[in-house]
Amino acid sequence: MALEFRSVTKRFPTNSGEELTAVQDVNFRVEQGEFVSAVGPSGCGKSTILSMTAGLYQPTEGEVLVSGEPVKGPNTHVGFMLQKDLLLPWRNIISNIEFGLESRGVGKEQRRARAMQELKHCHLEGFDQQYPYQLSGGMRQRAALARTLAIDPEIILLDEPFSALDAQTKLLLQNSFAKTIAEAGKTTLLITHDLAEAVLMSDRILVLSERPGTVIADIKVDLPHRDEPIKRRTLPEVADYAAQLFKLLKLEEKAA
Amino acid sequence: MAQRHMTTIVSLTLLALVLLAWEFLPPALDVPRFIIPTLSDCLAEFQRMWAFEGLWTHIVSTALYTALGFAIGSLLGAVLGYLLGMSAFWEKVLSPYILALQIAPKVAFAPLFIMWFGYNSIPKLLVTVLIVFFPVLVNVLQAMRTVDRDLINLARAYNLSRLGIFWKIEMPSTVPNLMAGLRIASTLAVIGVTVGELVGGNTGLGFLISYGGGQANAAMVFNAIILLTVIGFVLYSALVRIEERVLHYLPKAHG
Ligand SMILES: Nc1ncnc2c1ncn2[C@@H]1O[C@H](COP(=O)(O)OP(=O)(O)OP(=O)(O)O)[C@@H](O)[C@H]1O
Ligand SMILES: [Mg+2]
């Protein structure tokens, strides 16, 4: 098992003095090599779950375990990616990809070699000397993935990495991410608003309730082609899964 | 390209028109030359100043103190800005005093500095340092406050130390604001030196202004002002050049 949340509750102090409970009693496990998505209403604590996994802050109650060890702070097991690519604009693409390796005592030449390898994996050959502003949004996200993969994390955390992209770029990028991640055999937790995306990319989907967020359903996606969302997309069952999520999130009632 | 040619041509034409107006309008309107000297008066006075007033020494002195005051003031401003930017506590403690000092008219300190340090070059240097210091400090501090939290979290997730975060994230993120602060500061540096020289001392273009003014030599004052502007302009242009090189990674608005 790669990632486990054990009765995790997170409360934030607020300006009014009262505490805000972002997530309450969250329990789930992600197995080695699994691709799990988390969907839920806005503000239900999805990003909070991600930040706790990355060790950016601690749960108020409960435990977060990565590879069986409690997460005590930022650590080398986890790599994360957000909607914003967070590329450093003053660095060219290759040294952006190297960024995560610099604080890990990896020698200069080794860093470059490693980064070049990931550049290829993410289909950015020839763009190593470009600066982020010279790349399209989709290419920047691929560069961010390359940077995440370069540190060879055990778990990859993705917080809506495709949500700022147009529909076509999104589909192509989902496909390329799915392939790259499957090839690398990485355990992945994807946070998304896009129900179809969750169905197309995951082995399992966690459905979270309104704030305070808690896991209300854990759905196994029993479909082939996890590494090729474009193929999976053509399967008729995809619509059924999406409908099921739709119902669980009570979207109809909310629209009424 | 044609566009750029056009702006240059119009710009130069405008300059020529202004120079012509300067040369011919005052005599045409019967303005006496001790009120508004013409272009040729100023050129003649320039030659005289160069030959008999040691103009070159004055220019060098002013340029030197402008550069020195600018360098010291912006270095101090940047260093303090970064230090305060790293400590929310000290920033809160000191911000009202910084604000007060920022509002206080710095040039008004010149007579005080002369009382304290005498008629030498220290007062004008101090005024310049003081006037340059704040825009740099305030710009750096502002930029440190607005560094993207997510970038810092990313760096933390990659196990960067506090110092590593400073050098690899905060410092480069704040360079655009630092450069903007330096640009403002460069224009103020000339003012600082000028006031320092006006108030006390016997060297520099500021001194020539008060000396020329005392003799009702308007052409001398004109020349000194023009030369001060040139010094400021050179400093400013140098900074713009540096900025273009340092910030090459920012997308350019015009192709
Ligand atoms: N650092 C923080 N300090 C205080 N409150 C916070 C903090 N981070 C998150 N919260 C609060 O916790 C709740 C959950 O936030 P979170 O960002 O995890 O939601 P989310 O599910 O990711 O939402 P979205 O889908 O809109 O991104 C929100 O009400 C938010 O205001
Ligand atoms: Mg979020």
Coordinates of C-alpha atoms and ligand atoms in Angstrom, one line a residue:
Chain A
M1 CA 0.0 0.0 0.0
A2 CA 1.3 3.4 -1.0
L3 CA -0.9 6.0 0.6
E4 CA -3.3 5.8 3.5
F5 CA -5.5 8.3 5.3
R6 CA -6.6 7.1 8.8
S7 CA -9.4 9.1 10.3
V8 CA -8.0 12.4 9.1
T9 CA -9.7 15.6 10.2
K10 CA -8.3 19.0 9.4
R11 CA -9.5 22.2 11.0
F12 CA -8.3 25.7 10.0
P13 CA -8.4 28.7 12.3
T14 CA -10.4 31.5 10.8
N15 CA -10.4 35.3 11.4
S16 CA -13.7 35.2 13.3
G17 CA -12.0 32.9 15.9
E18 CA -14.2 29.9 15.1
E19 CA -12.5 26.9 13.5
L20 CA -13.4 25.7 10.0
T21 CA -13.5 22.0 9.5
A22 CA -12.2 21.4 6.0
V23 CA -12.3 17.6 6.1
Q24 CA -13.7 15.2 8.7
D25 CA -12.8 11.6 9.4
V26 CA -11.4 10.8 6.0
N27 CA -10.4 7.2 5.4
F28 CA -9.0 5.7 2.3
R29 CA -6.1 3.7 0.9
V30 CA -4.3 3.9 -2.4
E31 CA -2.4 0.8 -3.5
Q32 CA 1.0 0.7 -5.2
G33 CA 0.7 1.7 -8.8
E34 CA -3.0 2.5 -8.5
F35 CA -4.5 5.6 -10.2
V36 CA -7.2 7.1 -7.9
S37 CA -9.3 10.2 -8.5
A38 CA -11.1 12.3 -5.9
V39 CA -14.1 14.2 -6.9
G40 CA -16.3 16.4 -4.8
P41 CA -18.0 19.8 -4.6
S42 CA -15.9 23.0 -4.6
G43 CA -14.5 23.7 -1.2
C44 CA -15.0 20.2 0.2
G45 CA -11.3 19.9 1.1
K46 CA -9.8 18.2 -1.9
S47 CA -6.7 20.4 -2.1
T48 CA -6.4 20.1 1.6
I49 CA -6.1 16.3 1.3
L50 CA -3.4 16.9 -1.3
S51 CA -1.4 19.3 0.8
M52 CA -1.5 17.0 3.8
T53 CA -0.2 14.2 1.6
A54 CA 2.6 16.5 0.4
G55 CA 3.4 17.2 4.0
L56 CA 2.8 21.0 3.6
Y57 CA 0.7 20.9 6.7
Q58 CA -0.3 18.3 9.3
P59 CA -3.8 16.8 10.0
T60 CA -5.5 18.1 13.1
E61 CA -6.5 14.5 14.0
G62 CA -5.6 11.2 12.5
E63 CA -2.7 10.1 10.4
V64 CA -1.5 10.3 6.8
L65 CA 0.8 7.4 5.8
V66 CA 3.0 7.2 2.8
S67 CA 4.6 3.8 2.2
G68 CA 3.6 2.9 5.7
E69 CA 5.3 5.9 7.3
P70 CA 3.5 8.9 8.8
V71 CA 4.0 12.1 6.9
K72 CA 5.9 14.5 9.1
G73 CA 6.7 17.2 6.6
P74 CA 7.7 17.8 3.0
N75 CA 9.4 14.6 1.8
T76 CA 11.0 12.9 -1.1
H77 CA 8.2 10.4 -1.6
V78 CA 5.7 12.8 -3.0
G79 CA 5.6 15.0 -6.1
F80 CA 2.7 17.3 -6.8
M81 CA 1.3 19.3 -9.6
L82 CA -1.4 22.0 -9.6
Q83 CA -3.6 23.7 -12.1
K84 CA -1.0 26.4 -12.4
D85 CA 2.2 24.9 -13.9
L86 CA 4.4 26.6 -11.4
L87 CA 7.3 26.7 -13.8
L88 CA 9.9 29.3 -12.8
P89 CA 9.6 31.9 -15.6
W90 CA 13.3 32.9 -15.2
R91 CA 14.6 29.4 -15.9
N92 CA 14.5 27.6 -19.2
I93 CA 12.6 24.3 -19.5
I94 CA 15.5 22.0 -18.8
S95 CA 16.6 23.7 -15.6
N96 CA 12.9 23.9 -14.6
I97 CA 12.8 20.1 -14.8
E98 CA 16.0 19.9 -12.9
F99 CA 14.7 22.1 -10.1
G100 CA 13.5 19.3 -7.8
L101 CA 16.8 17.5 -8.1
E102 CA 18.9 20.4 -7.0
S103 CA 18.2 20.0 -3.3
R104 CA 18.8 16.2 -3.4
G105 CA 22.5 16.2 -3.8
V106 CA 22.4 15.0 -7.4
G107 CA 25.5 16.0 -9.4
K108 CA 25.1 18.6 -12.2
E109 CA 25.7 16.2 -15.1
Q110 CA 23.5 13.5 -13.7
R111 CA 20.7 16.1 -13.2
R112 CA 20.9 17.2 -16.7
A113 CA 20.8 13.6 -18.0
R114 CA 17.9 12.8 -15.8
A115 CA 16.0 15.9 -16.9
M116 CA 16.7 15.2 -20.6
Q117 CA 15.2 11.8 -20.1
E118 CA 12.0 13.1 -18.6
L119 CA 11.9 15.8 -21.3
K120 CA 11.7 13.0 -23.9
H121 CA 9.1 11.0 -21.9
C122 CA 6.9 14.1 -21.9
H123 CA 7.4 14.8 -25.6
L124 CA 9.2 18.1 -25.3
E125 CA 12.3 17.3 -27.2
G126 CA 13.9 20.4 -28.7
F127 CA 12.3 22.7 -26.1
D128 CA 14.9 22.4 -23.4
Q129 CA 16.4 25.8 -24.0
Q130 CA 13.1 27.6 -24.3
Y131 CA 11.6 29.7 -21.6
P132 CA 8.1 28.9 -20.1
Y133 CA 6.4 31.9 -21.9
Q134 CA 7.5 30.5 -25.2
L135 CA 5.4 27.3 -24.6
S136 CA 1.7 26.7 -24.9
G137 CA -0.4 25.9 -21.8
G138 CA -0.5 22.2 -22.6
M139 CA 3.3 22.0 -23.1
R140 CA 3.9 23.9 -19.9
Q141 CA 1.8 21.3 -18.0
R142 CA 3.9 18.5 -19.7
A143 CA 7.0 20.3 -18.5
A144 CA 5.6 20.4 -15.0
L145 CA 4.9 16.7 -15.2
A146 CA 8.5 16.1 -16.3
R147 CA 9.7 18.1 -13.3
T148 CA 7.5 16.0 -11.1
L149 CA 8.7 12.7 -12.6
A150 CA 12.3 13.8 -12.5
I151 CA 12.5 13.4 -8.7
D152 CA 11.1 9.9 -9.1
P153 CA 8.5 10.2 -6.4
E154 CA 6.6 7.2 -5.1
I155 CA 3.3 9.1 -5.4
I156 CA 2.2 11.7 -7.8
L157 CA -0.4 14.2 -6.6
L158 CA -2.3 16.0 -9.3
D159 CA -4.7 18.9 -8.4
E160 CA -6.8 19.7 -11.4
P161 CA -3.8 19.8 -13.7
F162 CA -6.0 20.0 -16.9
S163 CA -8.7 22.4 -15.8
A164 CA -7.2 25.4 -17.4
L165 CA -6.9 23.8 -20.9
D166 CA -9.2 23.8 -23.9
A167 CA -11.2 20.6 -24.6
Q168 CA -8.9 19.2 -27.2
T169 CA -5.6 19.9 -25.6
K170 CA -7.1 18.5 -22.4
L171 CA -7.9 15.2 -24.1
L172 CA -4.5 14.8 -25.6
L173 CA -2.8 15.8 -22.4
Q174 CA -4.9 13.3 -20.4
N175 CA -3.8 10.7 -22.8
S176 CA -0.2 11.6 -22.7
F177 CA -0.2 11.8 -18.9
A178 CA -2.0 8.5 -18.5
K179 CA 0.5 6.8 -20.7
T180 CA 3.6 8.4 -19.1
I181 CA 2.3 7.6 -15.6
A182 CA 1.4 4.0 -16.5
E183 CA 4.8 3.4 -18.0
A184 CA 6.5 4.8 -14.9
G185 CA 4.2 2.7 -12.8
K186 CA 3.5 5.6 -10.4
T187 CA 0.9 5.6 -7.7
T188 CA -1.3 8.6 -8.5
L189 CA -3.9 10.7 -6.8
L190 CA -5.8 13.0 -9.1
I191 CA -8.1 15.7 -7.9
T192 CA -10.6 16.9 -10.4
H193 CA -13.9 18.6 -11.0
D194 CA -14.4 16.8 -14.3
L195 CA -16.4 13.6 -13.7
A196 CA -15.6 12.3 -17.2
E197 CA -11.9 12.8 -16.6
A198 CA -12.1 10.8 -13.4
V199 CA -13.8 7.9 -15.2
L200 CA -11.4 8.0 -18.1
M201 CA -8.2 8.1 -16.1
S202 CA -8.7 6.1 -12.9
D203 CA -8.7 2.7 -11.4
R204 CA -10.9 4.0 -8.5
I205 CA -12.8 7.1 -7.7
L206 CA -13.3 8.6 -4.3
V207 CA -16.4 10.7 -4.0
L208 CA -16.3 13.4 -1.3
S209 CA -19.2 15.1 0.5
E210 CA -19.8 18.8 0.9
R211 CA -17.6 20.5 3.5
P212 CA -16.6 19.1 5.9
G213 CA -15.5 16.6 3.3
T214 CA -15.6 12.9 3.9
V215 CA -15.5 9.9 1.6
I216 CA -19.1 9.0 0.7
A217 CA -18.3 6.5 -2.0
D218 CA -15.4 4.5 -3.3
I219 CA -16.1 3.4 -6.9
K220 CA -14.0 0.8 -8.7
V221 CA -13.8 1.7 -12.4
D222 CA -13.9 -1.7 -14.1
L223 CA -12.8 -0.7 -17.6
P224 CA -9.8 -1.4 -19.8
H225 CA -7.4 1.1 -21.3
R226 CA -6.5 3.0 -18.2
D227 CA -3.3 4.1 -20.0
E228 CA -5.3 5.4 -23.0
P229 CA -8.2 7.6 -22.0
I230 CA -8.9 8.4 -25.7
K231 CA -9.7 4.7 -26.2
R232 CA -11.6 4.3 -23.0
R233 CA -13.7 7.2 -24.0
T234 CA -15.4 5.2 -26.7
L235 CA -16.7 2.5 -24.2
P236 CA -20.4 2.8 -23.6
E237 CA -20.0 2.1 -19.8
V238 CA -18.2 5.4 -19.3
A239 CA -21.5 7.2 -19.4
D240 CA -22.9 4.9 -16.7
Y241 CA -20.1 5.6 -14.4
A242 CA -20.4 9.4 -15.0
A243 CA -24.1 9.2 -14.3
Q244 CA -23.4 7.3 -11.0
L245 CA -21.0 10.1 -9.9
F246 CA -23.5 12.7 -11.0
K247 CA -26.1 11.1 -8.7
L248 CA -23.8 10.8 -5.8
L249 CA -22.9 14.4 -6.0
K250 CA -26.6 15.3 -6.0
L251 CA -26.0 17.6 -9.0
E252 CA -29.6 17.4 -10.1
E253 CA -31.0 18.4 -6.8
K254 CA -28.6 21.3 -6.7
A255 CA -29.5 22.5 -10.1
A256 CA -33.2 22.5 -9.2
Chain B
M1 CA 10.0 48.6 -38.5
A2 CA 8.4 51.4 -40.5
Q3 CA 6.5 52.3 -37.4
R4 CA 9.8 52.7 -35.5
H5 CA 11.3 54.9 -38.2
M6 CA 8.3 57.1 -38.1
T7 CA 8.5 57.6 -34.3
T8 CA 12.2 58.5 -34.6
I9 CA 11.5 61.0 -37.3
V10 CA 8.6 62.7 -35.5
S11 CA 10.6 62.7 -32.3
L12 CA 13.6 64.4 -33.9
T13 CA 11.4 66.9 -35.8
L14 CA 9.9 67.8 -32.5
L15 CA 13.3 68.4 -30.9
A16 CA 14.3 70.6 -33.8
L17 CA 11.1 72.6 -33.5
V18 CA 11.7 73.1 -29.7
L19 CA 15.3 74.2 -30.3
L20 CA 14.3 76.6 -33.0
A21 CA 11.6 78.1 -30.8
W22 CA 14.1 78.4 -28.0
E23 CA 16.5 80.2 -30.2
F24 CA 14.1 82.6 -31.9
L25 CA 11.0 83.0 -29.8
P26 CA 12.4 84.8 -26.7
P27 CA 14.0 87.6 -28.8
A28 CA 10.9 87.9 -30.9
L29 CA 8.8 88.3 -27.8
D30 CA 11.3 90.7 -26.3
V31 CA 12.2 88.5 -23.3
P32 CA 15.5 89.7 -21.9
R33 CA 18.3 87.1 -22.0
F34 CA 18.8 87.1 -18.2
I35 CA 15.3 85.8 -18.0
I36 CA 15.4 83.3 -20.9
P37 CA 18.7 83.0 -22.6
T38 CA 18.5 81.6 -26.1
L39 CA 20.1 78.4 -27.4
S40 CA 23.1 80.2 -28.7
D41 CA 23.5 82.1 -25.4
C42 CA 23.6 78.9 -23.6
L43 CA 26.1 77.4 -26.0
A44 CA 28.4 80.4 -25.6
E45 CA 28.0 80.2 -21.8
F46 CA 28.8 76.5 -22.0
Q47 CA 32.1 77.2 -23.7
R48 CA 32.9 79.9 -21.2
M49 CA 32.1 77.6 -18.3
W50 CA 34.2 74.8 -19.8
A51 CA 37.2 77.1 -20.2
F52 CA 37.0 79.2 -17.0
E53 CA 34.7 77.6 -14.5
G54 CA 36.2 74.1 -14.5
L55 CA 32.9 72.7 -15.7
W56 CA 34.3 69.2 -16.4
T57 CA 35.3 68.9 -12.7
H58 CA 31.8 69.8 -11.6
I59 CA 30.2 67.4 -14.0
V60 CA 32.4 64.5 -12.9
S61 CA 31.8 65.3 -9.2
T62 CA 28.0 65.4 -9.6
A63 CA 28.0 62.2 -11.8
L64 CA 30.2 60.4 -9.3
Y65 CA 28.1 61.3 -6.3
T66 CA 24.9 60.5 -8.1
A67 CA 26.3 57.0 -9.0
L68 CA 27.8 56.5 -5.5
G69 CA 24.6 57.6 -3.7
F70 CA 22.5 55.6 -5.9
A71 CA 24.6 52.5 -5.4
I72 CA 24.8 52.8 -1.6
G73 CA 21.2 53.8 -1.2
S74 CA 19.7 51.0 -3.4
L75 CA 22.0 48.4 -1.9
L76 CA 20.9 49.3 1.6
G77 CA 17.2 49.6 0.5
A78 CA 17.3 46.2 -1.2
V79 CA 19.1 44.4 1.7
L80 CA 16.7 45.8 4.3
G81 CA 13.7 45.1 2.0
Y82 CA 14.8 41.4 1.7
L83 CA 15.5 41.1 5.4
L84 CA 12.1 42.6 6.4
G85 CA 10.4 40.6 3.7
M86 CA 11.7 37.4 5.4
S87 CA 10.4 38.4 8.8
A88 CA 6.7 39.2 9.1
F89 CA 7.4 40.3 12.7
W90 CA 10.0 42.9 12.1
E91 CA 8.1 44.2 9.1
K92 CA 5.0 44.8 11.2
V93 CA 7.1 46.4 13.9
L94 CA 9.0 48.7 11.6
S95 CA 6.4 49.5 8.9
P96 CA 4.9 52.6 10.6
Y97 CA 8.4 54.2 10.9
I98 CA 9.2 53.3 7.4
L99 CA 6.0 54.9 6.2
A100 CA 6.7 58.0 8.3
L101 CA 10.3 58.3 6.9
Q102 CA 9.0 57.6 3.4
I103 CA 6.6 60.5 3.6
A104 CA 9.0 62.9 5.2
P105 CA 10.6 65.2 2.6
K106 CA 14.1 63.8 2.5
V107 CA 15.7 66.8 0.8
A108 CA 14.7 68.9 3.8
F109 CA 17.3 66.9 5.8
A110 CA 20.1 68.5 3.8
P111 CA 20.7 71.6 6.1
L112 CA 20.7 69.3 9.1
F113 CA 23.3 67.1 7.6
I114 CA 25.4 70.1 6.8
M115 CA 25.1 71.2 10.5
W116 CA 26.2 67.8 11.6
F117 CA 28.9 67.0 9.1
G118 CA 30.1 70.3 7.8
Y119 CA 30.6 71.7 4.3
N120 CA 32.0 68.5 2.7
S121 CA 30.7 65.8 0.5
I122 CA 29.1 63.7 3.3
P123 CA 25.8 65.7 3.4
K124 CA 25.0 65.4 -0.3
L125 CA 25.9 61.7 -0.2
L126 CA 23.6 61.2 2.7
V127 CA 20.7 63.0 1.2
T128 CA 21.1 61.0 -2.0
V129 CA 21.3 57.7 -0.1
L130 CA 18.3 58.6 1.9
I131 CA 16.2 59.6 -1.1
V132 CA 17.2 56.5 -3.1
F133 CA 16.7 54.1 -0.2
F134 CA 12.9 54.2 0.1
P135 CA 11.6 53.4 -3.3
V136 CA 13.9 50.4 -3.5
L137 CA 13.0 49.2 0.0
V138 CA 9.3 49.7 -0.6
N139 CA 9.3 47.9 -4.0
V140 CA 11.3 45.0 -2.7
L141 CA 9.1 44.6 0.4
Q142 CA 5.9 44.8 -1.6
A143 CA 7.3 42.1 -4.0
M144 CA 8.3 39.9 -1.1
R145 CA 4.8 40.0 0.3
T146 CA 3.3 38.9 -3.0
V147 CA 5.6 36.0 -4.0
D148 CA 3.3 33.2 -5.1
R149 CA 2.6 31.0 -2.1
D150 CA 2.2 27.9 -4.4
L151 CA 5.8 28.4 -5.7
I152 CA 7.0 28.5 -2.1
N153 CA 5.0 25.4 -1.3
L154 CA 6.5 23.7 -4.3
A155 CA 10.0 24.6 -3.1
R156 CA 9.1 23.3 0.3
A157 CA 7.8 20.1 -1.1
Y158 CA 11.2 19.7 -2.9
N159 CA 12.9 20.1 0.5
L160 CA 14.5 23.4 -0.2
S161 CA 15.9 25.1 2.9
R162 CA 14.8 28.6 4.0
L163 CA 17.8 30.1 2.3
G164 CA 17.3 27.9 -0.8
I165 CA 13.7 29.2 -1.1
F166 CA 15.1 32.8 -0.8
W167 CA 17.7 32.4 -3.5
K168 CA 15.8 30.2 -5.9
I169 CA 12.2 31.5 -5.5
E170 CA 11.9 34.8 -3.6
M171 CA 14.9 36.6 -5.0
P172 CA 14.2 35.9 -8.7
S173 CA 10.4 36.5 -8.2
T174 CA 11.1 40.0 -6.9
V175 CA 13.7 41.1 -9.5
P176 CA 11.0 42.8 -11.7
N177 CA 9.9 45.0 -8.8
L178 CA 13.5 45.5 -7.7
M179 CA 14.3 46.8 -11.1
A180 CA 11.3 49.1 -11.1
G181 CA 12.4 50.5 -7.7
L182 CA 15.9 51.1 -9.1
R183 CA 14.5 53.0 -12.0
I184 CA 12.6 55.3 -9.8
A185 CA 15.5 55.6 -7.5
S186 CA 17.9 56.6 -10.4
T187 CA 15.7 59.6 -11.2
L188 CA 15.6 60.6 -7.5
A189 CA 19.4 60.2 -7.1
V190 CA 20.0 63.3 -9.3
I191 CA 17.6 65.3 -7.2
G192 CA 19.3 64.2 -4.0
V193 CA 22.8 65.2 -5.2
T194 CA 21.5 68.5 -6.7
V195 CA 19.8 69.6 -3.4
G196 CA 22.9 68.6 -1.5
E197 CA 25.1 70.7 -3.7
L198 CA 22.6 73.6 -3.8
V199 CA 22.5 73.9 0.0
G200 CA 26.2 73.5 0.7
G201 CA 29.5 73.0 -0.9
N202 CA 31.5 74.5 -3.8
T203 CA 31.5 71.8 -6.3
G204 CA 29.0 70.1 -8.6
L205 CA 26.3 71.2 -11.0
G206 CA 24.0 72.0 -8.1
F207 CA 26.5 74.5 -6.8
L208 CA 26.7 76.0 -10.3
I209 CA 23.0 76.5 -10.2
S210 CA 23.1 78.5 -6.9
Y211 CA 26.3 80.3 -8.0
G212 CA 24.8 81.2 -11.4
G213 CA 21.5 82.2 -9.8
G214 CA 23.4 84.6 -7.5
Q215 CA 25.0 86.3 -10.5
A216 CA 21.8 86.5 -12.4
N217 CA 23.5 84.2 -15.0
A218 CA 20.4 82.4 -16.3
A219 CA 22.4 80.7 -19.1
M220 CA 24.6 79.1 -16.5
V221 CA 21.6 77.8 -14.6
F222 CA 20.1 76.5 -17.8
N223 CA 23.3 74.6 -18.7
A224 CA 23.6 73.1 -15.3
I225 CA 20.0 71.9 -15.3
I226 CA 20.5 70.4 -18.8
L227 CA 23.7 68.6 -17.7
L228 CA 21.9 67.3 -14.6
T229 CA 19.2 65.9 -16.8
V230 CA 21.8 64.2 -19.0
I231 CA 23.4 62.6 -16.0
G232 CA 20.0 61.3 -14.8
F233 CA 19.2 60.2 -18.3
V234 CA 22.4 58.2 -18.7
L235 CA 21.8 56.4 -15.3
Y236 CA 18.2 55.7 -16.2
S237 CA 19.1 54.3 -19.7
A238 CA 21.8 52.1 -18.2
L239 CA 19.3 50.6 -15.8
V240 CA 16.8 50.0 -18.6
R241 CA 19.5 48.2 -20.6
I242 CA 20.3 46.1 -17.6
E243 CA 16.7 45.4 -16.9
E244 CA 16.1 44.2 -20.5
R245 CA 18.9 41.8 -20.1
V246 CA 18.0 40.5 -16.7
L247 CA 14.3 40.2 -17.4
H248 CA 14.8 38.6 -20.8
Y249 CA 12.4 35.8 -19.8
L250 CA 9.4 38.0 -19.6
P251 CA 7.2 38.0 -22.7
K252 CA 7.5 41.2 -24.6
A253 CA 4.4 43.2 -25.3
H254 CA 5.6 44.5 -28.6
G255 CA 7.0 41.6 -30.7
Ligands
LIG1 N1 -4.6 27.4 4.6 C1 -5.9 27.5 4.9 N2 -6.4 28.3 5.9 C2 -7.7 28.4 6.2 N3 -8.6 27.8 5.5 C3 -8.3 27.0 4.5 C4 -6.9 26.8 4.1 N4 -6.9 26.0 3.1 C5 -8.2 25.7 2.8 N5 -9.0 26.2 3.7 C6 -10.5 26.1 3.7 O1 -10.7 24.7 3.7 C7 -11.8 24.4 2.8 C8 -11.4 23.4 1.8 O2 -10.5 24.0 0.9 P1 -9.8 23.2 -0.3 O3 -8.9 24.2 -1.0 O4 -9.2 22.0 0.2 O5 -11.1 22.9 -1.2 P2 -11.2 22.2 -2.6 O6 -12.0 21.0 -2.4 O7 -9.8 22.0 -3.2 O8 -12.0 23.2 -3.4 P3 -11.9 23.5 -5.0 O9 -12.6 22.3 -5.7 O10 -12.7 24.8 -5.2 O11 -10.5 23.6 -5.4 C9 -12.3 25.7 2.2 O12 -13.4 26.2 2.9 C10 -11.1 26.7 2.5 O13 -11.6 28.0 2.7
MG2 MG -8.7 22.8 -4.8

